[in-house]
Amino acid sequence: GGFEGYKRAKQRIFQNQTEEDVAILGVDDVHMRSLADQMAHQSGPERILISSQHQQKKGVSLISGVLYDALDQGVHRIGDLDAALALKGTHNHQNAAAAYAACRRLGLPGAAILDALLSFPGLAHRLEWVGEQDGVQFYNDSKATNAEATEQALRALGPVYWIAGGQAKEGGIQKLAPYFPFIRKAYLIGEAQDDFADTLNGQADYIKAGDLETAIIQAYRDIKASGDKQAAILLSPAAASFDQFTSFEHRGDVFKRIVTSLIDADRKAKTL
């Protein structure tokens, strides 16, 4: 019934907890900060605050890639998560902090939790790291079927060679305008390529690639020609998949298959 109904449904989870339970609250969001403040003056579960923006005096923080534990006495630096390729971006840092807090309250030591986070392979099609070749990182974010989801990927990775398009959702990619400076070049595919091109015109460099394979190969060639040493090719379509694929999973699987073939061919060529 709307966002207020959504909030009430989530609050019931905490209302049904007892003093033997633990409530883990992400306070980077204004609505959750308000809820956390309300709960501070009520009896009920132990509160653990997590954040990817601010150090918590009582909680877990993951700031600039560094995980901090302030659950007991003092603040302890647990380790660096920058090496966790599957956990890029503040949204994933919030998830990691929440998972760390839950595991600590289940009795697991911090070092063991950190090792697990660093080895986490990620979820398929959700900013999924596919591989690397000559410094070029490949990410499959096929699950991003609207601009809001793609925003998270652009924020997480910074400058990228961006593959986008498909069946456009209402509003297209207008909401991504603040992130256009992060786009080194866009490779547009599917039914939305003309509309997306109109939005990007004068804002970011782009080509109409038409299909996914052409987009991947052209993006890789452009990176090699530019000499960019810290480049990422990102499939984050901001559109549905049904013009060229049966599902977002199908689209992501095709992306991974093409990338794997490209990497294999490039490595074989270097050994000849």
Coordinates of C-alpha atoms in Angstrom, one line a residue:
G1 CA 0.0 0.0 0.0
G2 CA 2.9 2.4 -0.3
F3 CA 6.1 3.2 1.5
E4 CA 4.5 4.0 4.9
G5 CA 2.9 0.6 4.8
Y6 CA 6.2 -1.0 3.9
K7 CA 7.9 0.8 6.9
R8 CA 5.2 -0.4 9.3
A9 CA 5.6 -4.0 8.1
K10 CA 9.3 -3.8 8.7
Q11 CA 8.9 -2.2 12.2
R12 CA 6.7 -5.2 13.2
I13 CA 9.8 -7.4 13.0
F14 CA 11.4 -5.3 15.8
Q15 CA 8.2 -4.9 17.8
N16 CA 7.9 -8.7 18.0
Q17 CA 11.4 -9.1 19.3
T18 CA 12.2 -9.6 23.0
E19 CA 15.2 -8.6 25.2
E20 CA 16.8 -11.9 24.2
D21 CA 16.9 -10.9 20.6
V22 CA 19.1 -8.6 18.5
A23 CA 17.9 -5.8 16.2
I24 CA 20.5 -4.8 13.5
L25 CA 19.7 -1.4 12.1
G26 CA 21.3 0.3 9.1
V27 CA 21.4 4.0 10.1
D28 CA 22.7 5.5 6.8
D29 CA 19.0 5.9 5.8
V30 CA 17.0 8.7 7.4
H31 CA 14.0 6.5 8.0
M32 CA 16.1 3.9 9.8
R33 CA 17.9 6.5 11.9
S34 CA 14.5 7.8 13.1
L35 CA 13.4 4.2 14.0
A36 CA 16.7 3.6 15.8
D37 CA 16.2 6.8 17.8
Q38 CA 12.7 5.6 18.8
M39 CA 13.9 2.2 19.8
A40 CA 16.6 3.7 22.0
H41 CA 14.0 4.9 24.4
Q42 CA 12.0 1.6 24.5
S43 CA 12.6 -1.8 26.1
G44 CA 13.2 -4.6 23.7
P45 CA 16.0 -6.2 21.8
E46 CA 19.7 -5.3 21.8
R47 CA 20.3 -2.6 19.1
I48 CA 23.3 -2.9 16.8
L49 CA 23.8 0.0 14.5
I50 CA 25.6 -0.5 11.2
S51 CA 26.9 2.1 8.8
S52 CA 29.0 2.6 5.7
Q53 CA 29.3 6.4 6.3
H54 CA 29.9 7.1 10.0
Q55 CA 31.8 5.4 12.8
Q56 CA 29.5 3.8 15.3
K57 CA 30.3 4.0 19.0
K58 CA 28.2 0.8 19.5
G59 CA 27.9 -1.2 16.4
V60 CA 29.7 -2.1 13.1
S61 CA 31.1 0.3 10.5
L62 CA 32.6 -0.3 7.1
I63 CA 34.1 3.0 6.0
S64 CA 36.3 3.5 2.9
G65 CA 36.6 -0.3 2.6
V66 CA 37.8 -0.8 6.3
L67 CA 35.7 -2.9 8.7
Y68 CA 35.4 -1.7 12.3
D69 CA 33.9 -3.6 15.3
A70 CA 32.6 -1.5 18.2
L71 CA 30.3 -4.2 19.6
D72 CA 32.0 -4.7 22.9
Q73 CA 34.8 -2.5 24.5
G74 CA 36.3 0.1 22.2
V75 CA 36.6 0.3 18.4
H76 CA 38.6 -2.5 16.7
R77 CA 39.9 -2.4 13.1
I78 CA 39.1 -5.8 11.8
G79 CA 40.5 -5.5 8.2
D80 CA 40.3 -4.2 4.7
L81 CA 37.5 -5.3 2.3
D82 CA 38.8 -3.6 -0.8
A83 CA 40.1 -7.0 -2.0
A84 CA 36.6 -8.4 -1.9
L85 CA 35.7 -7.9 -5.6
A86 CA 32.1 -9.2 -4.9
L87 CA 31.4 -6.5 -2.3
K88 CA 31.9 -3.2 -4.2
G89 CA 29.9 -0.2 -3.3
T90 CA 28.3 1.3 -0.2
H91 CA 25.2 -0.9 -0.5
N92 CA 27.3 -4.0 -0.3
H93 CA 29.3 -2.5 2.5
Q94 CA 26.1 -2.0 4.4
N95 CA 25.2 -5.7 3.7
A96 CA 28.6 -6.8 4.8
A97 CA 28.4 -4.8 8.1
A98 CA 25.0 -6.3 8.9
A99 CA 26.2 -9.8 8.1
Y100 CA 29.3 -9.3 10.3
A101 CA 27.1 -8.0 13.2
A102 CA 24.8 -11.0 13.0
C103 CA 27.7 -13.5 12.9
R104 CA 29.4 -11.8 15.9
R105 CA 26.3 -12.1 18.0
L106 CA 26.1 -15.7 17.0
G107 CA 29.5 -16.1 18.7
L108 CA 31.9 -16.2 15.7
P109 CA 35.2 -14.4 15.9
G110 CA 35.8 -11.3 13.8
A111 CA 38.8 -12.7 11.9
A112 CA 36.8 -15.7 10.8
I113 CA 33.9 -13.5 9.6
L114 CA 36.4 -11.3 7.7
D115 CA 37.9 -14.4 5.9
A116 CA 34.4 -15.4 4.9
L117 CA 33.5 -12.0 3.5
L118 CA 36.8 -11.8 1.5
S119 CA 36.0 -15.2 0.0
F120 CA 32.4 -14.5 -0.8
P121 CA 31.9 -15.0 -4.6
G122 CA 28.9 -12.7 -4.9
L123 CA 25.4 -13.4 -6.3
A124 CA 24.9 -14.1 -10.0
H125 CA 23.9 -11.1 -12.1
R126 CA 24.2 -8.6 -9.1
L127 CA 27.4 -6.6 -9.8
E128 CA 29.0 -10.0 -10.3
W129 CA 32.7 -10.0 -11.0
V130 CA 33.3 -12.2 -14.0
G131 CA 37.0 -11.9 -14.7
E132 CA 40.1 -9.8 -15.5
Q133 CA 42.3 -9.5 -18.4
D134 CA 45.3 -7.1 -18.7
G135 CA 43.8 -4.9 -15.9
V136 CA 40.3 -4.8 -17.4
Q137 CA 37.7 -5.9 -14.9
F138 CA 34.4 -7.4 -16.2
Y139 CA 31.2 -7.0 -14.1
N140 CA 27.8 -8.6 -14.8
D141 CA 25.0 -6.6 -13.3
S142 CA 22.2 -7.9 -15.5
K143 CA 19.7 -7.8 -12.6
A144 CA 19.8 -4.0 -12.9
T145 CA 16.7 -3.6 -15.0
N146 CA 16.0 0.0 -14.0
A147 CA 17.9 3.2 -13.5
E148 CA 17.8 3.0 -9.7
A149 CA 19.6 -0.4 -9.7
T150 CA 22.2 0.8 -12.2
E151 CA 22.9 3.8 -10.0
Q152 CA 24.3 1.5 -7.3
A153 CA 26.7 0.0 -9.8
L154 CA 27.9 3.3 -11.2
R155 CA 28.5 4.6 -7.7
A156 CA 30.3 1.4 -6.7
L157 CA 32.7 1.2 -9.7
G158 CA 33.4 4.8 -10.7
P159 CA 34.7 5.3 -14.2
V160 CA 33.4 2.5 -16.4
Y161 CA 32.8 1.4 -20.0
W162 CA 29.1 0.9 -19.7
I163 CA 26.9 -1.5 -21.6
A164 CA 23.2 -0.5 -21.3
G165 CA 19.9 -1.0 -23.0
G166 CA 17.1 -3.4 -23.7
Q167 CA 13.4 -2.7 -23.1
A168 CA 13.4 0.7 -21.4
K169 CA 11.4 1.2 -18.2
E170 CA 9.4 4.4 -17.5
G171 CA 11.8 7.3 -17.2
G172 CA 14.6 5.6 -19.0
I173 CA 18.0 6.7 -17.7
Q174 CA 17.2 10.3 -16.9
K175 CA 17.8 9.7 -13.2
L176 CA 21.4 8.7 -13.9
A177 CA 22.4 12.1 -15.1
P178 CA 24.5 12.9 -12.0
Y179 CA 26.6 9.8 -12.8
F180 CA 27.2 10.4 -16.5
P181 CA 30.6 11.9 -15.7
F182 CA 31.5 8.4 -14.4
I183 CA 31.0 6.9 -17.9
R184 CA 34.1 6.7 -20.0
K185 CA 32.0 5.5 -22.9
A186 CA 28.6 3.8 -23.2
Y187 CA 27.7 0.9 -25.5
L188 CA 24.0 0.8 -26.2
I189 CA 22.0 -2.3 -27.2
G190 CA 18.5 -3.4 -27.8
E191 CA 15.2 -1.5 -28.3
A192 CA 16.2 1.3 -25.9
Q193 CA 19.5 2.3 -27.7
D194 CA 18.0 5.2 -29.5
D195 CA 16.2 6.6 -26.4
F196 CA 19.3 6.1 -24.3
A197 CA 21.4 7.8 -27.0
D198 CA 19.2 10.9 -26.9
T199 CA 19.6 11.1 -23.2
L200 CA 23.4 10.7 -23.3
N201 CA 23.8 13.1 -26.2
G202 CA 26.2 15.8 -25.2
Q203 CA 26.6 14.3 -21.7
A204 CA 28.7 11.2 -22.3
D205 CA 30.5 9.5 -25.2
Y206 CA 28.5 6.5 -26.6
I207 CA 28.0 4.2 -29.6
K208 CA 25.0 2.2 -30.7
A209 CA 26.4 -1.3 -30.6
G210 CA 23.1 -3.0 -31.2
D211 CA 23.8 -6.4 -29.5
L212 CA 25.7 -7.6 -26.5
E213 CA 28.6 -9.3 -28.2
T214 CA 29.4 -6.2 -30.3
A215 CA 29.2 -4.1 -27.2
I216 CA 31.7 -6.2 -25.2
I217 CA 34.2 -6.6 -28.0
Q218 CA 34.1 -2.9 -28.9
A219 CA 34.4 -1.8 -25.3
Y220 CA 37.5 -4.1 -24.8
R221 CA 39.1 -2.7 -28.0
D222 CA 38.5 0.9 -26.9
I223 CA 40.1 0.2 -23.5
K224 CA 43.1 -1.4 -25.1
A225 CA 43.5 1.5 -27.5
S226 CA 43.2 4.1 -24.8
G227 CA 45.7 2.5 -22.5
D228 CA 43.4 2.8 -19.5
K229 CA 45.1 0.8 -16.7
Q230 CA 42.1 0.8 -14.3
A231 CA 39.2 0.1 -16.5
A232 CA 36.0 -1.8 -15.9
I233 CA 33.5 -3.1 -18.5
L234 CA 30.1 -3.0 -16.8
L235 CA 26.9 -4.6 -18.0
S236 CA 24.2 -2.8 -16.0
P237 CA 21.4 -2.4 -18.6
A238 CA 18.9 -0.1 -16.7
A239 CA 16.3 -1.9 -18.9
A240 CA 14.4 -5.1 -19.1
S241 CA 15.9 -8.0 -21.2
F242 CA 12.9 -9.3 -23.2
D243 CA 13.7 -7.7 -26.5
Q244 CA 16.8 -9.9 -27.0
F245 CA 16.8 -12.4 -24.2
T246 CA 14.4 -14.6 -22.2
S247 CA 15.3 -13.1 -18.8
F248 CA 17.9 -11.0 -17.1
E249 CA 19.6 -14.3 -16.1
H250 CA 19.8 -15.3 -19.7
R251 CA 21.3 -11.9 -20.6
G252 CA 23.8 -12.2 -17.8
D253 CA 24.8 -15.8 -18.7
V254 CA 25.4 -14.7 -22.3
F255 CA 27.5 -11.8 -21.1
K256 CA 29.6 -14.2 -19.0
R257 CA 30.0 -16.7 -21.9
I258 CA 31.2 -13.9 -24.3
V259 CA 33.6 -12.5 -21.7
T260 CA 35.1 -15.9 -20.9
S261 CA 35.6 -16.6 -24.6
L262 CA 37.2 -13.1 -25.1
I263 CA 39.6 -13.6 -22.2
D264 CA 40.6 -17.1 -23.3
A265 CA 41.2 -15.9 -26.9
D266 CA 43.3 -13.0 -25.7
R267 CA 45.4 -15.2 -23.5
K268 CA 46.0 -17.8 -26.2
A269 CA 47.0 -15.0 -28.7
K270 CA 49.7 -13.8 -26.2
T271 CA 51.2 -17.3 -26.0
L272 CA 51.6 -17.7 -29.8

